[in-house]
Tab-separated table of C-alpha atoms in Angstrom:
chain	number	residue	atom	x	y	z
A	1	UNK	CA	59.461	-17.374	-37.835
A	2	UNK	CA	61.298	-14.812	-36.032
A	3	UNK	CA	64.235	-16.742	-34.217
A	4	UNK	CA	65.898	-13.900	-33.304
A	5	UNK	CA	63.116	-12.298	-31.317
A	6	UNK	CA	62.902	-11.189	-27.970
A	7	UNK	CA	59.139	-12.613	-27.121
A	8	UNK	CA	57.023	-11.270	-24.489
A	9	UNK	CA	58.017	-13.029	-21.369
A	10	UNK	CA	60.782	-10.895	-20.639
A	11	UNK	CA	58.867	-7.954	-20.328
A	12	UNK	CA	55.313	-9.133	-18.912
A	13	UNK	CA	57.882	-10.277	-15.920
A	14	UNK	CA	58.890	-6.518	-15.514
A	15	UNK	CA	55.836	-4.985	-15.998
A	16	UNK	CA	53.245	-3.792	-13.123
A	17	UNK	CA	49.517	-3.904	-13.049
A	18	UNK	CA	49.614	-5.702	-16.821
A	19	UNK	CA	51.400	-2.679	-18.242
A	20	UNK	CA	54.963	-1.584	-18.996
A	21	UNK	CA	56.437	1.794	-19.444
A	22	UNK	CA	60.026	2.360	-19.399
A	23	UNK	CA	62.570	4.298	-21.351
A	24	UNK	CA	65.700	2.566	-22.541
A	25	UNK	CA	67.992	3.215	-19.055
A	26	UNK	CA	65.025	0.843	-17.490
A	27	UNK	CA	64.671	-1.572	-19.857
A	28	UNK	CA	68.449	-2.124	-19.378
A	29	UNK	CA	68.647	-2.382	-15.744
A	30	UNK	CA	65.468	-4.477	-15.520
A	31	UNK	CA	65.724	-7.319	-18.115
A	32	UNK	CA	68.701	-9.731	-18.389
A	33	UNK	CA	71.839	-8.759	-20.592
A	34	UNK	CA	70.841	-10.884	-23.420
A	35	UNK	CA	67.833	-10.155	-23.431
A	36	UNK	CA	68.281	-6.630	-23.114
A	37	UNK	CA	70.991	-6.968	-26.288
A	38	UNK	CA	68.536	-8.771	-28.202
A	39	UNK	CA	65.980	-5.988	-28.015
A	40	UNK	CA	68.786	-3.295	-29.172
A	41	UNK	CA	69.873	-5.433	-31.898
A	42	UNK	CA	66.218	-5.613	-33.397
A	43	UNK	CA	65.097	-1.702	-33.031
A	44	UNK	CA	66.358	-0.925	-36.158
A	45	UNK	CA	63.867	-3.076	-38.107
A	46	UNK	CA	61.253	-2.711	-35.605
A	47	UNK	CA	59.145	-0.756	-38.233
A	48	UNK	CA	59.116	-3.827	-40.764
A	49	UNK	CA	57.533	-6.309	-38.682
A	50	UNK	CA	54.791	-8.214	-39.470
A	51	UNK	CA	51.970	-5.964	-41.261
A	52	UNK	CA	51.855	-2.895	-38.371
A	53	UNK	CA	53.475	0.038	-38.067
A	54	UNK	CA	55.587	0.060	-34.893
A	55	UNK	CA	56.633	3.333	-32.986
A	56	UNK	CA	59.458	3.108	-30.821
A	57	UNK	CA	60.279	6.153	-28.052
């Protein structure tokens, strides 16, 4: 169980018409601070979760 995740509420809140496309400057300004600082602190293992490959812009 991934405590430290971010989950998907934050950003189904932001997005419009059921999708969500943003660079990093939006992301910031959109979601809270903590949540914003949680997704930074993850990118870096992004790749490794779960069995997927991720790709991060």
């Amino acid at each position: 169980l991934n405590l430290g995740a971010v989950g998907f509420d934050p950003f189904a809140d932001i997005a419009a018409g059921g999708e969500l496309d943003e660079n990093m400057a939006g992301l910031q300004a959109k979601l809270s601070a903590e949540d914003y600082q949680a997704m930074v602190d993850i990118l870096p293992t992004l790749g490794h979760v779960g069995e997927g490959h991720c790709h991060c812009d």
